[in-house]
PDB file of C-alpha atoms in Angstrom:
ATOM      1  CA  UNK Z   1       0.000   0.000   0.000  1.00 74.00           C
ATOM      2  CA  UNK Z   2       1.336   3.188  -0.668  1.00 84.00           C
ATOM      3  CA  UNK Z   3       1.660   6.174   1.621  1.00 86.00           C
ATOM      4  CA  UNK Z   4      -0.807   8.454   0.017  1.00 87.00           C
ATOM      5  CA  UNK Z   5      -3.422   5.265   0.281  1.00 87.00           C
ATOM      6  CA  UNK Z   6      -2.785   4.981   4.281  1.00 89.00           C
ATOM      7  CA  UNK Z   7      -2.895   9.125   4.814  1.00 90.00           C
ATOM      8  CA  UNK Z   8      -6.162   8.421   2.303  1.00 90.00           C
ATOM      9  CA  UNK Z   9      -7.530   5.360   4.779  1.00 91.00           C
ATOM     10  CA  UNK Z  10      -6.233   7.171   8.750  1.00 93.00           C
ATOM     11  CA  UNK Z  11      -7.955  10.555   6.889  1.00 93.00           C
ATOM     12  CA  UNK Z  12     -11.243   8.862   6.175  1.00 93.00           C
ATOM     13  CA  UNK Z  13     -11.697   6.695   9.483  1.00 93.00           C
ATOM     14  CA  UNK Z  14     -11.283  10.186  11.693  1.00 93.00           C
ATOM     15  CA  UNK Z  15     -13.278  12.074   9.022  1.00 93.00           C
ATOM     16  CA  UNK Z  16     -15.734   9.378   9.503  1.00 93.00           C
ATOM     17  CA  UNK Z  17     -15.831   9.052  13.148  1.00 93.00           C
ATOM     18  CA  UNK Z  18     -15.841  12.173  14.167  1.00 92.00           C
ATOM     19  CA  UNK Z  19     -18.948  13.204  12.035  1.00 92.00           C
ATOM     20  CA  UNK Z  20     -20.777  10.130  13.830  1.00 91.00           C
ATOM     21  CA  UNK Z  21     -19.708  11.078  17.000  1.00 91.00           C
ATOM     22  CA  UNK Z  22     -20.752  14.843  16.202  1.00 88.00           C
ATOM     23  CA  UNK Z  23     -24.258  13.409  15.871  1.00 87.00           C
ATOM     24  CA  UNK Z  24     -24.888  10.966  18.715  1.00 88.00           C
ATOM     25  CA  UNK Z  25     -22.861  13.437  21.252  1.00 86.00           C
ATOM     26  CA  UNK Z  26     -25.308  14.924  23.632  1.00 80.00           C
ATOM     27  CA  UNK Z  27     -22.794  18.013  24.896  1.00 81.00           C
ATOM     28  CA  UNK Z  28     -23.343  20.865  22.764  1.00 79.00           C
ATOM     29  CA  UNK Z  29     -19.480  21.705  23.202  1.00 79.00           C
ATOM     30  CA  UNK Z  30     -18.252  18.192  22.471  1.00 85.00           C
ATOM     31  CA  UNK Z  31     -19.962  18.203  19.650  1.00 84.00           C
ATOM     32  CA  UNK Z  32     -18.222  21.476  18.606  1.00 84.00           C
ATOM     33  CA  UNK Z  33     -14.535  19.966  19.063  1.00 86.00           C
ATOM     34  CA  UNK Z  34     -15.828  17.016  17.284  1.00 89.00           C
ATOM     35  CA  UNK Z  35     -16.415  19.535  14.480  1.00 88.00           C
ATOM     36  CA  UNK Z  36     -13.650  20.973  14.902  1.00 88.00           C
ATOM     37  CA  UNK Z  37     -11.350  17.511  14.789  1.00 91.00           C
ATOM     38  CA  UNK Z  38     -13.490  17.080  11.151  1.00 91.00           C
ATOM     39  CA  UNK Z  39     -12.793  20.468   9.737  1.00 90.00           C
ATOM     40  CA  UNK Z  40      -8.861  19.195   9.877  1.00 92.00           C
ATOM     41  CA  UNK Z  41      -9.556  15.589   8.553  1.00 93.00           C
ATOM     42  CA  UNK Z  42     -11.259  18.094   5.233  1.00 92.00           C
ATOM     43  CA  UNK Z  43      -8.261  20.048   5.763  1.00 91.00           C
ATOM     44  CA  UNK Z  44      -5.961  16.838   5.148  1.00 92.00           C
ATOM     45  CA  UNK Z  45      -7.755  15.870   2.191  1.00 92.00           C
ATOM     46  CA  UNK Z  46      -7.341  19.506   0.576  1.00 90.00           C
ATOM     47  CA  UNK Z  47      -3.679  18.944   0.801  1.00 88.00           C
ATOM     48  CA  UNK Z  48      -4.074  15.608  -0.109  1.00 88.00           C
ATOM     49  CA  UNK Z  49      -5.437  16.978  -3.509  1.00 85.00           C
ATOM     50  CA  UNK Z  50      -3.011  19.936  -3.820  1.00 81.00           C
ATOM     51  CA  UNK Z  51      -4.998  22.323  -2.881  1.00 81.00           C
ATOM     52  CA  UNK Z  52      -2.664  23.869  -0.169  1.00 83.00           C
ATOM     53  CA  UNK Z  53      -5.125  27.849   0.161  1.00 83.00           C
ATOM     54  CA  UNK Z  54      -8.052  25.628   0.614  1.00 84.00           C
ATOM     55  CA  UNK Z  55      -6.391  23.574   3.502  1.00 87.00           C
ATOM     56  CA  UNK Z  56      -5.116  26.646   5.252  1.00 86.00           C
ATOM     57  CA  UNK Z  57      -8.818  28.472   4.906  1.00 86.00           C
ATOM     58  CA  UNK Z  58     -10.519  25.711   6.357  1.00 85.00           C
ATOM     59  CA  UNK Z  59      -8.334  25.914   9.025  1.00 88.00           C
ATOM     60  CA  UNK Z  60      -8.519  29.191   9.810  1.00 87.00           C
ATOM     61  CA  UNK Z  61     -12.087  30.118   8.689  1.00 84.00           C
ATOM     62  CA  UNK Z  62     -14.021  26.836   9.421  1.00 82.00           C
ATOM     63  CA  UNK Z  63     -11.844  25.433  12.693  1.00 78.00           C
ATOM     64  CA  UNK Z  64     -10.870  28.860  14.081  1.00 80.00           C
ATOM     65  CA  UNK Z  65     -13.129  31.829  13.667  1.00 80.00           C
ATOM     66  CA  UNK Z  66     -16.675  30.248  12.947  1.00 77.00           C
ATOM     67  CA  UNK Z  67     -16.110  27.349  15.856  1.00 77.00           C
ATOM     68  CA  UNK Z  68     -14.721  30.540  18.132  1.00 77.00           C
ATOM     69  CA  UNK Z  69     -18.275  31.451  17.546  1.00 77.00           C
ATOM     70  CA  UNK Z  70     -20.257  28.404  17.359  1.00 77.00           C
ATOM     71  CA  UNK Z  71     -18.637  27.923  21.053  1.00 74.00           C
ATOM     72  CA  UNK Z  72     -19.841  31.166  21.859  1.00 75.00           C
ATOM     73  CA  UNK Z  73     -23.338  30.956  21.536  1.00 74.00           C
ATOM     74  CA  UNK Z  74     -23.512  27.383  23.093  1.00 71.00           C
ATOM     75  CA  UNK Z  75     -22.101  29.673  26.077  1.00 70.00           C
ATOM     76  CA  UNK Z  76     -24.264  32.524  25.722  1.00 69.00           C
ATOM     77  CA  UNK Z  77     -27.349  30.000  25.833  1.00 69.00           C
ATOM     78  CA  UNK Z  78     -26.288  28.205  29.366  1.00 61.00           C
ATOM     79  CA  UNK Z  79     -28.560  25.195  28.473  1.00 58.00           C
ATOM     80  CA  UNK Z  80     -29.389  24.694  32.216  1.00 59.00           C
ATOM     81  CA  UNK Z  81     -32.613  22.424  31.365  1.00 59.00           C
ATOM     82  CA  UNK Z  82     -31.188  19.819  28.163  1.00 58.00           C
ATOM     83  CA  UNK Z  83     -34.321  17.539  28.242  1.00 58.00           C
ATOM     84  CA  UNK Z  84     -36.386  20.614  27.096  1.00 56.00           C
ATOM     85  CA  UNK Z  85     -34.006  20.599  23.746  1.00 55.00           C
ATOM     86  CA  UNK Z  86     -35.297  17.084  23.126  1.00 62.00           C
ATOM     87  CA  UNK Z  87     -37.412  16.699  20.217  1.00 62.00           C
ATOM     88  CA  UNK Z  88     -40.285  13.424  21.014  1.00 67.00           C
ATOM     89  CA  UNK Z  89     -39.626  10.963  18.062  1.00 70.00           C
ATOM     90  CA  UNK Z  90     -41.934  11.774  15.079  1.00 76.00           C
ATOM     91  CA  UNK Z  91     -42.166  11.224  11.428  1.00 80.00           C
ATOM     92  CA  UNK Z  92     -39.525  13.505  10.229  1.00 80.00           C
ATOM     93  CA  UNK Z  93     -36.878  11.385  12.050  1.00 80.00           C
ATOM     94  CA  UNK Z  94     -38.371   8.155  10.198  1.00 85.00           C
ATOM     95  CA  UNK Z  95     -38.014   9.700   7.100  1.00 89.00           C
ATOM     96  CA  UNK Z  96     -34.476  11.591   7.360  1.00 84.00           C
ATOM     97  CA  UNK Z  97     -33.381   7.981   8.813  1.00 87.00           C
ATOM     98  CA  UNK Z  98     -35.029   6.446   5.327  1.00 91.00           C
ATOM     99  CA  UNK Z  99     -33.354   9.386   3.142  1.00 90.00           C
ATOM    100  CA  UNK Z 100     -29.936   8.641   4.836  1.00 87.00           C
ATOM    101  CA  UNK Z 101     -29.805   4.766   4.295  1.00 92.00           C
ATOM    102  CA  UNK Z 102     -30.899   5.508   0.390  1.00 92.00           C
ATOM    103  CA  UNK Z 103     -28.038   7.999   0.160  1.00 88.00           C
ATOM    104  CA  UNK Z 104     -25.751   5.502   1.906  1.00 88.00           C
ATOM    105  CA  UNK Z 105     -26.902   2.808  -0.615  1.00 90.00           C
ATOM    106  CA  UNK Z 106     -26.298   4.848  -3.126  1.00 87.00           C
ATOM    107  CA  UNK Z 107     -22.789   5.489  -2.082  1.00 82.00           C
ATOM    108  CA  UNK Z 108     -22.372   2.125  -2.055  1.00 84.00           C
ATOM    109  CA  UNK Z 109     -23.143   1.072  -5.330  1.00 84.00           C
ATOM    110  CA  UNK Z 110     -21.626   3.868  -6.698  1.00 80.00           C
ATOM    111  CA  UNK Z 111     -18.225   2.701  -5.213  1.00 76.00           C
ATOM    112  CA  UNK Z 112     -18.758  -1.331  -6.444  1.00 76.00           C
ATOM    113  CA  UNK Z 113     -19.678   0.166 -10.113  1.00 74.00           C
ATOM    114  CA  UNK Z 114     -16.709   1.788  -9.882  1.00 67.00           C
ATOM    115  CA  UNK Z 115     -14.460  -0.777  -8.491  1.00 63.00           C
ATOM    116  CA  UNK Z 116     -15.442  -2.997 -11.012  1.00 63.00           C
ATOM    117  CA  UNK Z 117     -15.129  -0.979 -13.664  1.00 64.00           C
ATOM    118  CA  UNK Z 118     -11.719   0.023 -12.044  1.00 59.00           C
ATOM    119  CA  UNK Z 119     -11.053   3.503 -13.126  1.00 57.00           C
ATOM    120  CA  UNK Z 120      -7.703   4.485 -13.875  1.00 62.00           C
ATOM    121  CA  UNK Z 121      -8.366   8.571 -13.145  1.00 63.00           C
ATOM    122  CA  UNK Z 122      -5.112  10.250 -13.609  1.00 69.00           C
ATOM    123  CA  UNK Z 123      -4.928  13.892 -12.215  1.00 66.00           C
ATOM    124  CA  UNK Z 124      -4.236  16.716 -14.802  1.00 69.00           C
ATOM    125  CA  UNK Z 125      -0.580  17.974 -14.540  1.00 70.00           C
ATOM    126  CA  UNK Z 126      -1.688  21.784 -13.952  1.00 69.00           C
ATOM    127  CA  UNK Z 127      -3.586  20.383 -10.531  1.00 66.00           C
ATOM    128  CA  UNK Z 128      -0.294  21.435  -8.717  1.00 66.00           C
ATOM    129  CA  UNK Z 129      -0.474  24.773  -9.691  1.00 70.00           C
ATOM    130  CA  UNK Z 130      -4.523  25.294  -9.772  1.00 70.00           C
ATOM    131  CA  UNK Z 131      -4.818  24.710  -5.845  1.00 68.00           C
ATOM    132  CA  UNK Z 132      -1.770  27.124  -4.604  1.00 74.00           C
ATOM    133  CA  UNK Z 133      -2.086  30.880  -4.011  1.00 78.00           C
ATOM    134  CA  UNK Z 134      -0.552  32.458  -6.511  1.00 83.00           C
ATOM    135  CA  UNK Z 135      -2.957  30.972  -8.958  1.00 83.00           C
ATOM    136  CA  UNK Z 136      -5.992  31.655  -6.537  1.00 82.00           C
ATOM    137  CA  UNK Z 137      -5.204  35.033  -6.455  1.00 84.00           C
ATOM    138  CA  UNK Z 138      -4.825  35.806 -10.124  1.00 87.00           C
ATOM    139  CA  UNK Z 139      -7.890  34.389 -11.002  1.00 86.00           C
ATOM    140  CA  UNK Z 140      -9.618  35.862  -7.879  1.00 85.00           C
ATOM    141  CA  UNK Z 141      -8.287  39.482  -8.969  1.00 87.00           C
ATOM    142  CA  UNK Z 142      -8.848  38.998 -12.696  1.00 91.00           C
ATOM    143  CA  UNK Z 143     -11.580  37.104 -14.023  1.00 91.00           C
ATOM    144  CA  UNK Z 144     -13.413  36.871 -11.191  1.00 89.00           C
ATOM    145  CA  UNK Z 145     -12.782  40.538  -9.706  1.00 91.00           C
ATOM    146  CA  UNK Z 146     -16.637  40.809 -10.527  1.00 93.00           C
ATOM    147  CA  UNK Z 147     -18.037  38.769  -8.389  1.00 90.00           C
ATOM    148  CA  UNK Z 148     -15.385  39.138  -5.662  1.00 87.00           C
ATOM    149  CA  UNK Z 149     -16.280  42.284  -4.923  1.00 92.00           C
ATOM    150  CA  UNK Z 150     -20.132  42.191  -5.198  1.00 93.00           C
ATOM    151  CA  UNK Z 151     -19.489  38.895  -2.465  1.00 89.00           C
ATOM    152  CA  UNK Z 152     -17.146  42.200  -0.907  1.00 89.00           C
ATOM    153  CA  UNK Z 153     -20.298  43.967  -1.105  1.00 92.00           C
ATOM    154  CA  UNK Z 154     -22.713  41.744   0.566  1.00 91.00           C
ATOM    155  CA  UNK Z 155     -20.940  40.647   3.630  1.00 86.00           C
ATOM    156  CA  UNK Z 156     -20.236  44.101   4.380  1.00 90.00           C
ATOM    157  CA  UNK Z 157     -24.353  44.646   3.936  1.00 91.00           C
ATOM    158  CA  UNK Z 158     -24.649  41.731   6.117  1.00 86.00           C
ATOM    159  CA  UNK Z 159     -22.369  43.554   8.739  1.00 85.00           C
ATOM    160  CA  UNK Z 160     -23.762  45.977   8.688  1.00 89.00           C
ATOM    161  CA  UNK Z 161     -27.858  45.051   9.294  1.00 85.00           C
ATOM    162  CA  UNK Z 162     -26.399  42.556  12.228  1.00 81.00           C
ATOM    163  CA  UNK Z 163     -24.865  45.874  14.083  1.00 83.00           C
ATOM    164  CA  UNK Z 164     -27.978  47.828  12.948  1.00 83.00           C
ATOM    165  CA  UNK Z 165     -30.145  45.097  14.613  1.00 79.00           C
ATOM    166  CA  UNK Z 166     -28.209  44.225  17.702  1.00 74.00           C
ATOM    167  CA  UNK Z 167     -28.415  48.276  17.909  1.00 75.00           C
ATOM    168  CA  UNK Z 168     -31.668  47.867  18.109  1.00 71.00           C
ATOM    169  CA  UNK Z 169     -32.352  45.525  20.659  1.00 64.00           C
ATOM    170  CA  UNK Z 170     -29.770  47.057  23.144  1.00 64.00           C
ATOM    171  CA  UNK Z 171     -30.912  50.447  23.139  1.00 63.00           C
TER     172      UNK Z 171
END
């Protein structure tokens, strides 16, 4: 087996796990460094696929400041009372438990057809150079300055109502 195949294999298992033990945790803020342990498995796989900016943004974006927060407002709510969180088992659950198993069957005979088939997919020689900064940034600030900046614009908008809002409520 080669190296790549074992990173590949220990990548998948904590992937995996973690995302399973994300769902059936019952703390709020285990389940938030479970998360967090998942965001680096992705992060592995980026660089796994060359894609070194994408490894290092999920790191700092996903992992750091959006878990910083998603920490936060399990603190800010102090669940004192959990069994009032607890939704009684209804229909939905039946069905997003029937929805999962056909997606998970699906995976699963995606991966056989493709086994057998065995698909020799052989990565482009530019992939190198399409996942590092330098070529990130020259398409972000050329053919897609456009839309850059009108995301720019948004999130600023965004910003902008939240302080407006929280303005609001505190005065």
């Amino acid at each position: 087996m080669s190296l790549q195949l074992i990173t590949f294999i220990i990548l998948a298992i904590i992937g995996l796990a973690s995302a399973l033990m994300l769902i059936l945790q019952k703390n709020p803020v285990y389940s938030a460094l479970l998360l967090i342990m998942h965001f680096f498995a992705l992060a592995g796989f980026y660089l796994m696929l060359n894609a070194q900016f994408l490894a290092v943004l999920q790191i700092l974006v996903y992992a750091g400041a959006i878990m910083v927060l998603f920490v936060f407002v399990i603190m800010l709510l102090n669940l004192q009372n959990e069994e009032a969180l607890r939704d009684p088992f209804n229909l939905r659950k039946i069905i997003a438990s029937v929805l999962g198993l056909i997606l998970l069957l699906q995976f699963a005979v995606f991966f056989f057809i493709k086994a057998k088939h065995d698909l020799d997919i052989k990565p482009s020689p530019d992939s190198i150079q399409a996942g590092s900064v330098k070529n990130i940034g020259e398409l972000l600030f050329t053919t897609y300055l456009i839309p850059f900046e009108i995301t720019s614009f948004v999130l600023l908008i965004g910003i902008i109502a939240a302080i407006v809002l929280a303005k609001r409520k505190f005065e």
